[in-house]
């Protein structure tokens, strides 16, 4: 059962069971009951919009290239932040295109000459 579902089961106004005891019974921490996730900042929302626009044009961009693109646009942003925002948006770079290019260019191939290790 998900934490959200278990959180909904707790009745803060229960006459006989405290919130701490209810949390203990359904195996979530008390801080997990009170936790409310923080919202994204306006800057992060603007970055997510820019990432989405660029990703539609260049779906092969990963977090490194996307961070470079945003820095060229004038934003001070690191790769880890871009990676987190892309993951939150559900974006992954498309690698099917990259494999085709490397086969055409003849790069990325590894040849093993002996069969024994």
PDB file of C-alpha atoms in Angstrom:
ATOM      1  CA  UNK A   1       0.000   0.000   0.000  1.00  0.00           C
ATOM      2  CA  UNK A   2       1.373   3.454  -0.912  1.00  0.00           C
ATOM      3  CA  UNK A   3       2.418   5.999   1.700  1.00  0.00           C
ATOM      4  CA  UNK A   4      -0.208   8.414   0.378  1.00  0.00           C
ATOM      5  CA  UNK A   5      -2.957   5.828   0.876  1.00  0.00           C
ATOM      6  CA  UNK A   6      -1.729   5.044   4.401  1.00  0.00           C
ATOM      7  CA  UNK A   7      -1.515   8.768   5.172  1.00  0.00           C
ATOM      8  CA  UNK A   8      -5.202   9.106   4.254  1.00  0.00           C
ATOM      9  CA  UNK A   9      -6.117   6.363   6.725  1.00  0.00           C
ATOM     10  CA  UNK A  10      -4.969   8.430   9.722  1.00  0.00           C
ATOM     11  CA  UNK A  11      -7.648  10.320  11.642  1.00  0.00           C
ATOM     12  CA  UNK A  12      -6.027  13.227  13.538  1.00  0.00           C
ATOM     13  CA  UNK A  13      -9.167  13.735  15.639  1.00  0.00           C
ATOM     14  CA  UNK A  14      -9.522  10.085  16.690  1.00  0.00           C
ATOM     15  CA  UNK A  15     -10.767   9.981  20.325  1.00  0.00           C
ATOM     16  CA  UNK A  16      -8.612   7.050  21.522  1.00  0.00           C
ATOM     17  CA  UNK A  17      -5.594   6.754  19.224  1.00  0.00           C
ATOM     18  CA  UNK A  18      -2.985   9.474  18.945  1.00  0.00           C
ATOM     19  CA  UNK A  19      -1.470  10.371  15.571  1.00  0.00           C
ATOM     20  CA  UNK A  20       1.837   8.857  16.713  1.00  0.00           C
ATOM     21  CA  UNK A  21       0.177   5.518  17.551  1.00  0.00           C
ATOM     22  CA  UNK A  22      -1.780   5.462  14.269  1.00  0.00           C
ATOM     23  CA  UNK A  23       1.431   6.125  12.335  1.00  0.00           C
ATOM     24  CA  UNK A  24       3.148   3.315  14.221  1.00  0.00           C
ATOM     25  CA  UNK A  25       0.297   0.895  13.438  1.00  0.00           C
ATOM     26  CA  UNK A  26       0.392   1.540   9.694  1.00  0.00           C
ATOM     27  CA  UNK A  27       4.203   1.735   9.531  1.00  0.00           C
ATOM     28  CA  UNK A  28       4.880   5.309   8.490  1.00  0.00           C
ATOM     29  CA  UNK A  29       6.888   7.890  10.383  1.00  0.00           C
ATOM     30  CA  UNK A  30       5.093  10.778  11.987  1.00  0.00           C
ATOM     31  CA  UNK A  31       7.103  13.206   9.872  1.00  0.00           C
ATOM     32  CA  UNK A  32       5.898  11.258   6.820  1.00  0.00           C
ATOM     33  CA  UNK A  33       2.337  11.994   7.873  1.00  0.00           C
ATOM     34  CA  UNK A  34       2.944  15.743   8.195  1.00  0.00           C
ATOM     35  CA  UNK A  35       5.230  16.119   5.164  1.00  0.00           C
ATOM     36  CA  UNK A  36       3.986  18.315   2.303  1.00  0.00           C
ATOM     37  CA  UNK A  37       6.238  18.528  -0.757  1.00  0.00           C
ATOM     38  CA  UNK A  38       7.520  21.977  -1.704  1.00  0.00           C
ATOM     39  CA  UNK A  39       6.376  23.541  -4.957  1.00  0.00           C
ATOM     40  CA  UNK A  40       8.740  24.357  -7.791  1.00  0.00           C
ATOM     41  CA  UNK A  41      10.075  27.905  -7.902  1.00  0.00           C
ATOM     42  CA  UNK A  42       9.046  30.243 -10.734  1.00  0.00           C
ATOM     43  CA  UNK A  43      12.601  30.021 -12.116  1.00  0.00           C
ATOM     44  CA  UNK A  44      12.433  26.218 -12.201  1.00  0.00           C
ATOM     45  CA  UNK A  45       9.077  26.400 -13.978  1.00  0.00           C
ATOM     46  CA  UNK A  46      10.581  28.754 -16.569  1.00  0.00           C
ATOM     47  CA  UNK A  47      13.553  26.385 -17.007  1.00  0.00           C
ATOM     48  CA  UNK A  48      11.182  23.429 -17.422  1.00  0.00           C
ATOM     49  CA  UNK A  49       9.319  25.304 -20.157  1.00  0.00           C
ATOM     50  CA  UNK A  50      12.613  26.056 -21.967  1.00  0.00           C
ATOM     51  CA  UNK A  51      13.774  22.464 -21.565  1.00  0.00           C
ATOM     52  CA  UNK A  52      10.484  21.206 -22.987  1.00  0.00           C
ATOM     53  CA  UNK A  53      10.693  23.530 -26.004  1.00  0.00           C
ATOM     54  CA  UNK A  54      14.283  22.538 -26.754  1.00  0.00           C
ATOM     55  CA  UNK A  55      13.595  18.839 -26.172  1.00  0.00           C
ATOM     56  CA  UNK A  56      10.919  18.902 -28.883  1.00  0.00           C
ATOM     57  CA  UNK A  57      13.560  20.147 -31.332  1.00  0.00           C
ATOM     58  CA  UNK A  58      16.453  17.996 -30.087  1.00  0.00           C
ATOM     59  CA  UNK A  59      15.218  14.833 -28.333  1.00  0.00           C
ATOM     60  CA  UNK A  60      18.747  13.417 -28.301  1.00  0.00           C
ATOM     61  CA  UNK A  61      19.924  16.103 -25.850  1.00  0.00           C
ATOM     62  CA  UNK A  62      20.727  14.682 -22.456  1.00  0.00           C
ATOM     63  CA  UNK A  63      21.195  16.698 -19.285  1.00  0.00           C
ATOM     64  CA  UNK A  64      24.734  17.810 -20.220  1.00  0.00           C
ATOM     65  CA  UNK A  65      23.810  19.201 -23.608  1.00  0.00           C
ATOM     66  CA  UNK A  66      20.597  20.695 -22.268  1.00  0.00           C
ATOM     67  CA  UNK A  67      22.538  22.457 -19.490  1.00  0.00           C
ATOM     68  CA  UNK A  68      24.958  23.825 -22.119  1.00  0.00           C
ATOM     69  CA  UNK A  69      22.022  25.049 -24.180  1.00  0.00           C
ATOM     70  CA  UNK A  70      20.476  26.829 -21.180  1.00  0.00           C
ATOM     71  CA  UNK A  71      23.817  28.436 -20.287  1.00  0.00           C
ATOM     72  CA  UNK A  72      24.090  29.728 -23.860  1.00  0.00           C
ATOM     73  CA  UNK A  73      20.620  31.218 -23.385  1.00  0.00           C
ATOM     74  CA  UNK A  74      21.942  33.131 -20.349  1.00  0.00           C
ATOM     75  CA  UNK A  75      20.749  30.965 -17.436  1.00  0.00           C
ATOM     76  CA  UNK A  76      23.131  29.933 -14.673  1.00  0.00           C
ATOM     77  CA  UNK A  77      22.270  26.268 -14.319  1.00  0.00           C
ATOM     78  CA  UNK A  78      24.127  23.061 -13.514  1.00  0.00           C
ATOM     79  CA  UNK A  79      23.784  19.623 -15.041  1.00  0.00           C
ATOM     80  CA  UNK A  80      22.369  18.056 -11.874  1.00  0.00           C
ATOM     81  CA  UNK A  81      19.587  20.611 -11.711  1.00  0.00           C
ATOM     82  CA  UNK A  82      18.750  20.030 -15.358  1.00  0.00           C
ATOM     83  CA  UNK A  83      18.842  16.268 -14.811  1.00  0.00           C
ATOM     84  CA  UNK A  84      16.422  16.573 -11.876  1.00  0.00           C
ATOM     85  CA  UNK A  85      14.031  18.789 -13.834  1.00  0.00           C
ATOM     86  CA  UNK A  86      14.151  16.494 -16.880  1.00  0.00           C
ATOM     87  CA  UNK A  87      13.435  13.472 -14.683  1.00  0.00           C
ATOM     88  CA  UNK A  88      10.547  15.293 -13.041  1.00  0.00           C
ATOM     89  CA  UNK A  89       9.141  16.026 -16.503  1.00  0.00           C
ATOM     90  CA  UNK A  90       9.662  12.405 -17.574  1.00  0.00           C
ATOM     91  CA  UNK A  91      12.144  13.308 -20.328  1.00  0.00           C
ATOM     92  CA  UNK A  92      14.892  10.959 -21.456  1.00  0.00           C
ATOM     93  CA  UNK A  93      17.134  11.451 -24.407  1.00  0.00           C
ATOM     94  CA  UNK A  94      16.324   9.371 -27.447  1.00  0.00           C
ATOM     95  CA  UNK A  95      19.204   6.994 -28.122  1.00  0.00           C
ATOM     96  CA  UNK A  96      17.723   5.120 -31.081  1.00  0.00           C
ATOM     97  CA  UNK A  97      18.961   7.869 -33.388  1.00  0.00           C
ATOM     98  CA  UNK A  98      22.459   7.831 -31.885  1.00  0.00           C
ATOM     99  CA  UNK A  99      23.014   4.131 -32.534  1.00  0.00           C
ATOM    100  CA  UNK A 100      22.159   4.547 -36.197  1.00  0.00           C
ATOM    101  CA  UNK A 101      24.631   7.425 -36.580  1.00  0.00           C
ATOM    102  CA  UNK A 102      27.468   5.540 -34.923  1.00  0.00           C
ATOM    103  CA  UNK A 103      26.942   2.546 -37.241  1.00  0.00           C
ATOM    104  CA  UNK A 104      26.943   4.810 -40.292  1.00  0.00           C
ATOM    105  CA  UNK A 105      30.084   6.636 -39.162  1.00  0.00           C
ATOM    106  CA  UNK A 106      31.793   3.409 -38.072  1.00  0.00           C
ATOM    107  CA  UNK A 107      32.472   4.570 -34.539  1.00  0.00           C
ATOM    108  CA  UNK A 108      31.675   2.855 -31.295  1.00  0.00           C
ATOM    109  CA  UNK A 109      32.386  -0.684 -32.509  1.00  0.00           C
ATOM    110  CA  UNK A 110      34.483  -2.982 -30.338  1.00  0.00           C
ATOM    111  CA  UNK A 111      36.146  -5.962 -31.963  1.00  0.00           C
ATOM    112  CA  UNK A 112      37.487  -8.818 -29.819  1.00  0.00           C
ATOM    113  CA  UNK A 113      40.122 -10.858 -31.603  1.00  0.00           C
ATOM    114  CA  UNK A 114      40.467 -13.790 -29.189  1.00  0.00           C
ATOM    115  CA  UNK A 115      37.601 -15.829 -27.805  1.00  0.00           C
ATOM    116  CA  UNK A 116      39.305 -16.856 -24.567  1.00  0.00           C
ATOM    117  CA  UNK A 117      39.646 -14.768 -21.473  1.00  0.00           C
TER     118      UNK A 117
END
